[in-house]
């Protein structure tokens, strides 16, 4: 892991940060141990979100043992209006149990209209300026899954934006030019989903692929247990060989773009189905041929694909536009025939 400076924030950290989605899936004890291990391994950048349920509070509990000042805390929330942003920051401060957050980001901004709102007189940026004066939030960033939205934000409001976060990994390179432009403008660049949402098995290869580019400052793989912390921090800084580049191409061809990143943005399912959990079982079945194992896990689930009432709520929230209802039908066919 290299030492980096996160664009104009001036934050000094390592090139690998702690992605806070997976700790919400383990218990508090395990989450605390995982955060402590990550710090021992040299990680000092922690990314969470209001939407990641207990993630902020679990990280906050670990910080009581580690020392708040030893880490950089980043979080995010969707509201682009003044009151909504201020209120979510307050909830994050309470959940982390801290007096300040280093970086607060607008989470998954979907339209240019929302961007304009965020920077209007009644927008989130004005609230950030107030919170900054109070010492509660130090820096402001934006995350999105739609490139055109971030491009617009950089073009129009780039002087105010200190970081951007966007997917970048072996199979998702649509943000390269935008990252380059951001870097030129002094904006810190954060790669989300560096492991393709857990779909790329060769962690070392995946992280080296992302970090060999000077347009990426930091990658934030999800870490949900001690083994993942170790795997995500033990890769070399060597450039990719021709053989490794060929392997990246092979992974790209095999995965395509139509796969679940396990981000849980589709939650909550109206019928209580664990959508990414069910999709993961389908991957195990297809990719590794673990039929019996996957089936036993499937039948043990409280709600299965058969419970889908096809309301479509999840599809509205999936940033990758996955055809979730159709997949649920297919999975039901596979596992319940
Ligand atoms: S369409 Fe099915 S899977 Fe999606 S939220 Fe509705 S019930 Fe859940
Ligand atoms: S279905 Fe879409 S929103 Fe849900 S976990 Fe997968 S990629 Fe994320």
mmCIF file of C-alpha atoms and ligand atoms in Angstrom:
data_model
loop_
_atom_site.group_PDB
_atom_site.id
_atom_site.type_symbol
_atom_site.label_atom_id
_atom_site.label_comp_id
_atom_site.label_asym_id
_atom_site.label_seq_id
_atom_site.Cartn_x
_atom_site.Cartn_y
_atom_site.Cartn_z
ATOM 1 C CA UNK A 1 0.000 0.000 0.000
ATOM 2 C CA UNK A 2 1.403 3.361 -1.037
ATOM 3 C CA UNK A 3 1.081 6.553 0.948
ATOM 4 C CA UNK A 4 -1.162 8.993 -0.960
ATOM 5 C CA UNK A 5 -2.634 12.473 -0.637
ATOM 6 C CA UNK A 6 -6.347 12.543 -1.376
ATOM 7 C CA UNK A 7 -6.488 15.422 -3.839
ATOM 8 C CA UNK A 8 -7.172 18.892 -2.497
ATOM 9 C CA UNK A 9 -8.441 17.560 0.828
ATOM 10 C CA UNK A 10 -4.760 17.185 1.707
ATOM 11 C CA UNK A 11 -5.679 14.023 3.638
ATOM 12 C CA UNK A 12 -2.659 11.748 3.900
ATOM 13 C CA UNK A 13 -3.594 8.098 3.865
ATOM 14 C CA UNK A 14 -2.815 4.711 2.307
ATOM 15 C CA UNK A 15 -3.949 3.678 -1.157
ATOM 16 C CA UNK A 16 -6.278 1.033 0.349
ATOM 17 C CA UNK A 17 -9.223 2.140 2.455
ATOM 18 C CA UNK A 18 -11.765 0.117 4.408
ATOM 19 C CA UNK A 19 -15.039 -0.326 2.518
ATOM 20 C CA UNK A 20 -17.753 -0.386 5.197
ATOM 21 C CA UNK A 21 -20.551 -2.358 3.483
ATOM 22 C CA UNK A 22 -19.630 -5.897 4.687
ATOM 23 C CA UNK A 23 -19.290 -5.175 8.433
ATOM 24 C CA UNK A 24 -23.027 -4.622 8.617
ATOM 25 C CA UNK A 25 -23.446 -8.343 7.850
ATOM 26 C CA UNK A 26 -21.463 -9.569 10.880
ATOM 27 C CA UNK A 27 -22.073 -9.095 14.583
ATOM 28 C CA UNK A 28 -20.652 -6.183 16.544
ATOM 29 C CA UNK A 29 -17.871 -8.188 18.128
ATOM 30 C CA UNK A 30 -16.588 -9.467 14.791
ATOM 31 C CA UNK A 31 -16.941 -6.033 13.201
ATOM 32 C CA UNK A 32 -14.895 -4.400 15.959
ATOM 33 C CA UNK A 33 -12.166 -7.062 15.645
ATOM 34 C CA UNK A 34 -12.124 -6.560 11.870
ATOM 35 C CA UNK A 35 -11.679 -2.789 12.138
ATOM 36 C CA UNK A 36 -8.910 -3.206 14.720
ATOM 37 C CA UNK A 37 -7.119 -5.715 12.475
ATOM 38 C CA UNK A 38 -7.405 -3.389 9.482
ATOM 39 C CA UNK A 39 -5.717 -0.608 11.476
ATOM 40 C CA UNK A 40 -2.970 -3.018 12.599
ATOM 41 C CA UNK A 41 -2.356 -3.818 8.936
ATOM 42 C CA UNK A 42 -1.864 -0.133 8.133
ATOM 43 C CA UNK A 43 -5.349 0.883 6.918
ATOM 44 C CA UNK A 44 -6.394 4.264 8.273
ATOM 45 C CA UNK A 45 -9.173 5.379 5.881
ATOM 46 C CA UNK A 46 -12.671 4.143 6.758
ATOM 47 C CA UNK A 47 -15.612 4.600 4.416
ATOM 48 C CA UNK A 48 -19.187 4.082 5.564
ATOM 49 C CA UNK A 49 -22.651 5.441 4.771
ATOM 50 C CA UNK A 50 -25.920 6.255 6.476
ATOM 51 C CA UNK A 51 -27.447 3.564 4.294
ATOM 52 C CA UNK A 52 -25.105 0.821 5.577
ATOM 53 C CA UNK A 53 -27.292 0.236 8.648
ATOM 54 C CA UNK A 54 -24.995 -0.521 11.629
ATOM 55 C CA UNK A 55 -21.689 0.033 9.794
ATOM 56 C CA UNK A 56 -21.041 3.533 11.167
ATOM 57 C CA UNK A 57 -21.791 2.533 14.756
ATOM 58 C CA UNK A 58 -19.665 -0.662 14.561
ATOM 59 C CA UNK A 59 -16.709 1.344 13.204
ATOM 60 C CA UNK A 60 -17.310 3.947 15.912
ATOM 61 C CA UNK A 61 -17.222 1.246 18.621
ATOM 62 C CA UNK A 62 -13.854 0.019 17.338
ATOM 63 C CA UNK A 63 -12.508 3.575 17.319
ATOM 64 C CA UNK A 64 -13.086 3.783 21.049
ATOM 65 C CA UNK A 65 -10.303 1.202 21.370
ATOM 66 C CA UNK A 66 -8.123 2.477 18.536
ATOM 67 C CA UNK A 67 -8.353 6.232 19.025
ATOM 68 C CA UNK A 68 -10.445 8.439 16.762
ATOM 69 C CA UNK A 69 -7.524 10.681 15.794
ATOM 70 C CA UNK A 70 -5.628 7.736 14.281
ATOM 71 C CA UNK A 71 -8.038 7.323 11.354
ATOM 72 C CA UNK A 72 -9.729 9.237 8.565
ATOM 73 C CA UNK A 73 -13.516 8.841 8.685
ATOM 74 C CA UNK A 74 -15.594 9.174 5.527
ATOM 75 C CA UNK A 75 -19.331 8.722 5.249
ATOM 76 C CA UNK A 76 -22.159 9.643 2.933
ATOM 77 C CA UNK A 77 -25.895 10.153 2.607
ATOM 78 C CA UNK A 78 -28.301 10.878 -0.255
ATOM 79 C CA UNK A 79 -30.013 14.197 0.652
ATOM 80 C CA UNK A 80 -28.975 17.076 -1.607
ATOM 81 C CA UNK A 81 -31.000 19.711 0.281
ATOM 82 C CA UNK A 82 -29.726 21.787 3.217
ATOM 83 C CA UNK A 83 -31.895 20.351 5.995
ATOM 84 C CA UNK A 84 -31.658 16.747 4.815
ATOM 85 C CA UNK A 85 -27.859 16.889 4.564
ATOM 86 C CA UNK A 86 -27.446 18.531 7.968
ATOM 87 C CA UNK A 87 -29.761 16.036 9.595
ATOM 88 C CA UNK A 88 -27.938 13.005 8.085
ATOM 89 C CA UNK A 89 -24.544 14.378 9.161
ATOM 90 C CA UNK A 90 -25.900 14.679 12.691
ATOM 91 C CA UNK A 91 -27.007 11.032 12.599
ATOM 92 C CA UNK A 92 -23.583 9.963 11.322
ATOM 93 C CA UNK A 93 -21.805 11.904 14.074
ATOM 94 C CA UNK A 94 -24.027 10.181 16.632
ATOM 95 C CA UNK A 95 -23.547 6.733 15.100
ATOM 96 C CA UNK A 96 -19.738 7.051 14.923
ATOM 97 C CA UNK A 97 -19.881 8.758 18.330
ATOM 98 C CA UNK A 98 -17.368 11.349 17.197
ATOM 99 C CA UNK A 99 -17.238 15.141 17.115
ATOM 100 C CA UNK A 100 -16.119 15.366 13.473
ATOM 101 C CA UNK A 101 -16.104 13.477 10.177
ATOM 102 C CA UNK A 102 -13.207 14.044 7.791
ATOM 103 C CA UNK A 103 -15.093 13.616 4.528
ATOM 104 C CA UNK A 104 -18.856 13.677 3.923
ATOM 105 C CA UNK A 105 -20.164 12.745 0.492
ATOM 106 C CA UNK A 106 -23.439 13.047 -1.338
ATOM 107 C CA UNK A 107 -24.323 9.387 -1.804
ATOM 108 C CA UNK A 108 -25.260 7.954 -5.186
ATOM 109 C CA UNK A 109 -26.467 11.177 -6.801
ATOM 110 C CA UNK A 110 -28.646 10.128 -9.707
ATOM 111 C CA UNK A 111 -29.449 13.240 -11.781
ATOM 112 C CA UNK A 112 -27.916 16.568 -12.824
ATOM 113 C CA UNK A 113 -30.963 18.240 -11.305
ATOM 114 C CA UNK A 114 -29.920 16.879 -7.907
ATOM 115 C CA UNK A 115 -26.404 18.214 -8.507
ATOM 116 C CA UNK A 116 -27.775 21.705 -9.212
ATOM 117 C CA UNK A 117 -29.957 21.474 -6.095
ATOM 118 C CA UNK A 118 -26.981 20.449 -3.973
ATOM 119 C CA UNK A 119 -25.106 23.607 -4.937
ATOM 120 C CA UNK A 120 -28.098 25.961 -4.774
ATOM 121 C CA UNK A 121 -28.799 28.431 -1.938
ATOM 122 C CA UNK A 122 -30.886 25.785 -0.147
ATOM 123 C CA UNK A 123 -28.574 22.925 -1.039
ATOM 124 C CA UNK A 124 -26.366 20.454 0.801
ATOM 125 C CA UNK A 125 -23.192 22.388 0.011
ATOM 126 C CA UNK A 126 -24.392 25.395 2.027
ATOM 127 C CA UNK A 127 -25.047 23.059 4.965
ATOM 128 C CA UNK A 128 -21.558 21.622 4.524
ATOM 129 C CA UNK A 129 -20.053 25.145 4.694
ATOM 130 C CA UNK A 130 -21.825 25.723 7.999
ATOM 131 C CA UNK A 131 -20.794 22.311 9.354
ATOM 132 C CA UNK A 132 -17.221 22.979 8.288
ATOM 133 C CA UNK A 133 -17.160 26.256 10.211
ATOM 134 C CA UNK A 134 -18.414 24.338 13.255
ATOM 135 C CA UNK A 135 -15.618 21.777 12.784
ATOM 136 C CA UNK A 136 -18.092 18.922 12.306
ATOM 137 C CA UNK A 137 -17.275 18.000 8.686
ATOM 138 C CA UNK A 138 -13.931 18.857 7.144
ATOM 139 C CA UNK A 139 -14.295 17.994 3.440
ATOM 140 C CA UNK A 140 -17.021 17.539 0.811
ATOM 141 C CA UNK A 141 -17.299 14.891 -1.911
ATOM 142 C CA UNK A 142 -19.760 13.206 -4.261
ATOM 143 C CA UNK A 143 -20.387 9.564 -5.149
ATOM 144 C CA UNK A 144 -22.388 8.366 -8.146
ATOM 145 C CA UNK A 145 -22.905 5.398 -10.424
ATOM 146 C CA UNK A 146 -23.783 7.460 -13.491
ATOM 147 C CA UNK A 147 -20.746 8.956 -15.176
ATOM 148 C CA UNK A 148 -22.625 11.787 -16.874
ATOM 149 C CA UNK A 149 -23.847 13.030 -13.473
ATOM 150 C CA UNK A 150 -20.338 13.230 -12.027
ATOM 151 C CA UNK A 151 -18.940 14.737 -15.233
ATOM 152 C CA UNK A 152 -21.543 17.476 -14.995
ATOM 153 C CA UNK A 153 -20.722 18.070 -11.326
ATOM 154 C CA UNK A 154 -16.983 18.326 -12.019
ATOM 155 C CA UNK A 155 -17.507 20.632 -14.987
ATOM 156 C CA UNK A 156 -19.874 23.001 -13.193
ATOM 157 C CA UNK A 157 -18.892 22.802 -9.522
ATOM 158 C CA UNK A 158 -15.405 21.248 -9.621
ATOM 159 C CA UNK A 159 -13.877 24.036 -7.519
ATOM 160 C CA UNK A 160 -16.098 23.088 -4.574
ATOM 161 C CA UNK A 161 -15.867 19.318 -4.922
ATOM 162 C CA UNK A 162 -12.939 17.773 -3.062
ATOM 163 C CA UNK A 163 -13.417 14.074 -3.900
ATOM 164 C CA UNK A 164 -15.372 11.869 -6.263
ATOM 165 C CA UNK A 165 -16.150 8.188 -5.883
ATOM 166 C CA UNK A 166 -17.158 6.007 -8.831
ATOM 167 C CA UNK A 167 -16.880 2.287 -9.743
ATOM 168 C CA UNK A 168 -13.562 1.235 -11.200
ATOM 169 C CA UNK A 169 -12.292 -2.321 -11.546
ATOM 170 C CA UNK A 170 -11.191 -4.897 -14.127
ATOM 171 C CA UNK A 171 -14.658 -5.047 -15.668
ATOM 172 C CA UNK A 172 -15.761 -1.415 -15.204
ATOM 173 C CA UNK A 173 -13.501 1.145 -16.857
ATOM 174 C CA UNK A 174 -16.151 3.611 -18.056
ATOM 175 C CA UNK A 175 -14.894 6.242 -15.594
ATOM 176 C CA UNK A 176 -11.255 6.443 -16.732
ATOM 177 C CA UNK A 177 -11.431 9.769 -18.598
ATOM 178 C CA UNK A 178 -13.552 11.340 -15.892
ATOM 179 C CA UNK A 179 -11.106 10.235 -13.184
ATOM 180 C CA UNK A 180 -8.278 11.775 -15.248
ATOM 181 C CA UNK A 181 -10.146 15.082 -15.525
ATOM 182 C CA UNK A 182 -10.905 15.067 -11.810
ATOM 183 C CA UNK A 183 -7.277 14.389 -10.967
ATOM 184 C CA UNK A 184 -6.179 17.302 -13.168
ATOM 185 C CA UNK A 185 -8.590 19.536 -11.264
ATOM 186 C CA UNK A 186 -7.040 18.453 -7.953
ATOM 187 C CA UNK A 187 -10.075 16.395 -6.936
ATOM 188 C CA UNK A 188 -9.352 13.271 -4.893
ATOM 189 C CA UNK A 189 -10.303 10.080 -6.752
ATOM 190 C CA UNK A 190 -11.786 7.088 -4.970
ATOM 191 C CA UNK A 191 -12.427 3.758 -6.726
ATOM 192 C CA UNK A 192 -15.518 2.000 -5.453
ATOM 193 C CA UNK A 193 -16.086 -1.707 -6.104
ATOM 194 C CA UNK A 194 -12.400 -2.434 -6.877
ATOM 195 C CA UNK A 195 -13.201 -6.167 -6.578
ATOM 196 C CA UNK A 196 -16.310 -5.923 -8.758
ATOM 197 C CA UNK A 197 -18.535 -6.255 -5.685
ATOM 198 C CA UNK A 198 -16.751 -9.464 -4.669
ATOM 199 C CA UNK A 199 -17.126 -11.072 -8.082
ATOM 200 C CA UNK A 200 -13.397 -10.968 -8.888
ATOM 201 C CA UNK A 201 -11.681 -13.740 -6.931
ATOM 202 C CA UNK A 202 -8.060 -12.761 -7.516
ATOM 203 C CA UNK A 203 -7.923 -9.917 -5.007
ATOM 204 C CA UNK A 204 -4.252 -9.113 -5.498
ATOM 205 C CA UNK A 205 -4.662 -8.880 -9.272
ATOM 206 C CA UNK A 206 -7.820 -6.769 -8.962
ATOM 207 C CA UNK A 207 -6.270 -4.246 -6.565
ATOM 208 C CA UNK A 208 -3.035 -3.956 -8.522
ATOM 209 C CA UNK A 209 -5.082 -3.398 -11.701
ATOM 210 C CA UNK A 210 -6.890 -0.466 -10.072
ATOM 211 C CA UNK A 211 -3.934 1.099 -8.265
ATOM 212 C CA UNK A 212 -1.421 0.872 -11.117
ATOM 213 C CA UNK A 213 -3.228 3.926 -12.544
ATOM 214 C CA UNK A 214 -2.114 7.330 -11.358
ATOM 215 C CA UNK A 215 -5.666 8.686 -11.831
ATOM 216 C CA UNK A 216 -6.830 6.660 -8.802
ATOM 217 C CA UNK A 217 -5.811 7.832 -5.330
ATOM 218 C CA UNK A 218 -7.478 5.216 -3.204
ATOM 219 C CA UNK A 219 -9.482 1.999 -3.595
ATOM 220 C CA UNK A 220 -11.922 0.876 -0.917
ATOM 221 C CA UNK A 221 -12.535 -2.889 -1.033
ATOM 222 C CA UNK A 222 -15.191 -4.113 1.400
ATOM 223 C CA UNK A 223 -13.755 -5.796 4.503
ATOM 224 C CA UNK A 224 -16.078 -7.976 6.565
ATOM 225 C CA UNK A 225 -13.621 -10.159 8.462
ATOM 226 C CA UNK A 226 -9.962 -10.478 9.397
ATOM 227 C CA UNK A 227 -9.101 -12.715 6.409
ATOM 228 C CA UNK A 228 -10.511 -10.107 4.024
ATOM 229 C CA UNK A 229 -8.478 -7.378 5.725
ATOM 230 C CA UNK A 230 -5.346 -9.455 5.236
ATOM 231 C CA UNK A 231 -6.132 -10.299 1.621
ATOM 232 C CA UNK A 232 -6.916 -6.667 0.784
ATOM 233 C CA UNK A 233 -3.662 -5.349 2.217
ATOM 234 C CA UNK A 234 -1.110 -7.965 1.182
ATOM 235 C CA UNK A 235 -0.618 -7.352 -2.542
ATOM 236 C CA UNK A 236 2.592 -6.167 -4.195
ATOM 237 C CA UNK A 237 3.118 -2.812 -5.904
ATOM 238 C CA UNK A 238 4.670 -4.492 -8.947
ATOM 239 C CA UNK A 239 3.233 -3.540 -12.364
ATOM 240 C CA UNK A 240 1.082 -6.127 -14.103
ATOM 241 C CA UNK A 241 2.920 -8.591 -16.337
ATOM 242 C CA UNK A 242 1.646 -9.388 -19.851
ATOM 243 C CA UNK A 243 0.299 -12.653 -18.497
ATOM 244 C CA UNK A 244 -1.617 -10.829 -15.758
ATOM 245 C CA UNK A 245 -3.004 -8.310 -18.231
ATOM 246 C CA UNK A 246 -4.281 -11.242 -20.310
ATOM 247 C CA UNK A 247 -5.909 -12.672 -17.186
ATOM 248 C CA UNK A 248 -7.674 -9.329 -16.603
ATOM 249 C CA UNK A 249 -9.027 -9.488 -20.159
ATOM 250 C CA UNK A 250 -10.264 -13.013 -19.528
ATOM 251 C CA UNK A 251 -12.052 -11.952 -16.323
ATOM 252 C CA UNK A 252 -13.619 -9.033 -18.187
ATOM 253 C CA UNK A 253 -14.930 -11.311 -20.908
ATOM 254 C CA UNK A 254 -16.272 -13.875 -18.460
ATOM 255 C CA UNK A 255 -18.085 -11.455 -16.129
ATOM 256 C CA UNK A 256 -19.446 -8.992 -18.700
ATOM 257 C CA UNK A 257 -21.296 -6.066 -17.155
ATOM 258 C CA UNK A 258 -24.531 -7.677 -16.164
ATOM 259 C CA UNK A 259 -23.792 -8.890 -12.654
ATOM 260 C CA UNK A 260 -24.814 -8.067 -9.096
ATOM 261 C CA UNK A 261 -22.202 -6.017 -7.202
ATOM 262 C CA UNK A 262 -23.708 -6.934 -3.802
ATOM 263 C CA UNK A 263 -24.013 -3.276 -2.900
ATOM 264 C CA UNK A 264 -27.490 -3.714 -1.315
ATOM 265 C CA UNK A 265 -28.726 -0.422 -2.750
ATOM 266 C CA UNK A 266 -31.846 -2.353 -3.835
ATOM 267 C CA UNK A 267 -32.788 -3.031 -0.187
ATOM 268 C CA UNK A 268 -35.187 -3.252 1.502
ATOM 269 C CA UNK A 269 -37.082 -5.823 -0.548
ATOM 270 C CA UNK A 270 -40.835 -5.440 -0.066
ATOM 271 C CA UNK A 271 -41.115 -9.179 0.556
ATOM 272 C CA UNK A 272 -38.057 -9.394 2.818
ATOM 273 C CA UNK A 273 -35.833 -11.240 0.333
ATOM 274 C CA UNK A 274 -32.052 -10.916 0.718
ATOM 275 C CA UNK A 275 -31.572 -9.993 -2.949
ATOM 276 C CA UNK A 276 -27.742 -9.923 -3.170
ATOM 277 C CA UNK A 277 -27.594 -13.025 -0.964
ATOM 278 C CA UNK A 278 -29.772 -14.964 -3.411
ATOM 279 C CA UNK A 279 -27.774 -13.707 -6.401
ATOM 280 C CA UNK A 280 -24.566 -14.835 -4.698
ATOM 281 C CA UNK A 281 -25.904 -18.377 -4.424
ATOM 282 C CA UNK A 282 -26.670 -18.311 -8.137
ATOM 283 C CA UNK A 283 -23.037 -17.304 -8.817
ATOM 284 C CA UNK A 284 -21.744 -20.154 -6.652
ATOM 285 C CA UNK A 285 -23.906 -22.552 -8.578
ATOM 286 C CA UNK A 286 -22.979 -21.248 -12.028
ATOM 287 C CA UNK A 287 -19.324 -20.472 -11.480
ATOM 288 C CA UNK A 288 -18.179 -23.145 -9.074
ATOM 289 C CA UNK A 289 -20.761 -25.857 -9.631
ATOM 290 C CA UNK A 290 -21.589 -25.913 -5.896
ATOM 291 C CA UNK A 291 -25.118 -27.145 -6.566
ATOM 292 C CA UNK A 292 -25.900 -29.037 -3.355
ATOM 293 C CA UNK A 293 -24.248 -26.457 -1.129
ATOM 294 C CA UNK A 294 -26.013 -23.543 -2.834
ATOM 295 C CA UNK A 295 -29.362 -25.338 -2.740
ATOM 296 C CA UNK A 296 -29.079 -26.124 0.968
ATOM 297 C CA UNK A 297 -28.283 -22.453 1.664
ATOM 298 C CA UNK A 298 -31.158 -21.359 -0.557
ATOM 299 C CA UNK A 299 -33.799 -23.483 1.179
ATOM 300 C CA UNK A 300 -32.554 -22.290 4.571
ATOM 301 C CA UNK A 301 -33.262 -18.669 3.644
ATOM 302 C CA UNK A 302 -36.243 -17.062 5.399
ATOM 303 C CA UNK A 303 -37.525 -15.710 2.087
ATOM 304 C CA UNK A 304 -36.670 -17.095 -1.317
ATOM 305 C CA UNK A 305 -37.143 -16.023 -4.938
ATOM 306 C CA UNK A 306 -40.602 -17.628 -4.787
ATOM 307 C CA UNK A 307 -41.687 -14.865 -2.396
ATOM 308 C CA UNK A 308 -41.028 -12.095 -4.932
ATOM 309 C CA UNK A 309 -44.275 -10.225 -5.566
ATOM 310 C CA UNK A 310 -42.780 -8.408 -8.581
ATOM 311 C CA UNK A 311 -43.402 -4.962 -7.122
ATOM 312 C CA UNK A 312 -40.349 -3.535 -8.926
ATOM 313 C CA UNK A 313 -39.207 -1.361 -5.986
ATOM 314 C CA UNK A 314 -35.740 -2.955 -5.975
ATOM 315 C CA UNK A 315 -35.233 -2.318 -9.694
ATOM 316 C CA UNK A 316 -35.852 1.408 -9.204
ATOM 317 C CA UNK A 317 -33.018 1.477 -6.653
ATOM 318 C CA UNK A 318 -30.448 -0.755 -8.423
ATOM 319 C CA UNK A 319 -27.807 1.604 -9.893
ATOM 320 C CA UNK A 320 -26.796 -1.085 -12.401
ATOM 321 C CA UNK A 321 -30.298 -1.448 -13.831
ATOM 322 C CA UNK A 322 -30.352 -5.188 -13.242
ATOM 323 C CA UNK A 323 -33.494 -7.015 -14.250
ATOM 324 C CA UNK A 324 -34.047 -8.306 -10.713
ATOM 325 C CA UNK A 325 -37.591 -9.626 -11.221
ATOM 326 C CA UNK A 326 -36.536 -11.692 -14.231
ATOM 327 C CA UNK A 327 -33.569 -13.030 -12.280
ATOM 328 C CA UNK A 328 -35.800 -13.974 -9.358
ATOM 329 C CA UNK A 329 -37.948 -15.993 -11.765
ATOM 330 C CA UNK A 330 -34.880 -17.754 -13.170
ATOM 331 C CA UNK A 331 -33.505 -18.480 -9.702
ATOM 332 C CA UNK A 332 -36.834 -19.898 -8.586
ATOM 333 C CA UNK A 333 -36.747 -22.200 -11.619
ATOM 334 C CA UNK A 334 -33.197 -23.327 -10.869
ATOM 335 C CA UNK A 335 -33.508 -23.877 -7.132
ATOM 336 C CA UNK A 336 -37.108 -24.971 -6.794
ATOM 337 C CA UNK A 337 -37.644 -27.291 -9.738
HETATM 338 S S1 LIG B 1 -39.656 -6.996 -7.088
HETATM 339 FE FE1 LIG B 1 -39.434 -8.810 -5.802
HETATM 340 S S2 LIG B 1 -37.333 -8.767 -5.152
HETATM 341 FE FE2 LIG B 1 -37.824 -6.699 -5.846
HETATM 342 S S3 LIG B 1 -38.500 -5.590 -3.993
HETATM 343 FE FE3 LIG B 1 -40.325 -6.398 -4.987
HETATM 344 S S4 LIG B 1 -40.624 -8.369 -3.967
HETATM 345 FE FE4 LIG B 1 -38.518 -7.762 -3.553
HETATM 346 S S1 LIG B 2 -29.259 -6.110 -7.368
HETATM 347 FE FE1 LIG B 2 -28.329 -4.122 -7.910
HETATM 348 S S2 LIG B 2 -28.626 -2.855 -6.083
HETATM 349 FE FE2 LIG B 2 -29.010 -4.961 -5.459
HETATM 350 S S3 LIG B 2 -27.074 -5.654 -4.639
HETATM 351 FE FE3 LIG B 2 -27.108 -6.245 -6.792
HETATM 352 S S4 LIG B 2 -26.132 -4.578 -7.914
HETATM 353 FE FE4 LIG B 2 -26.620 -3.807 -5.868
#
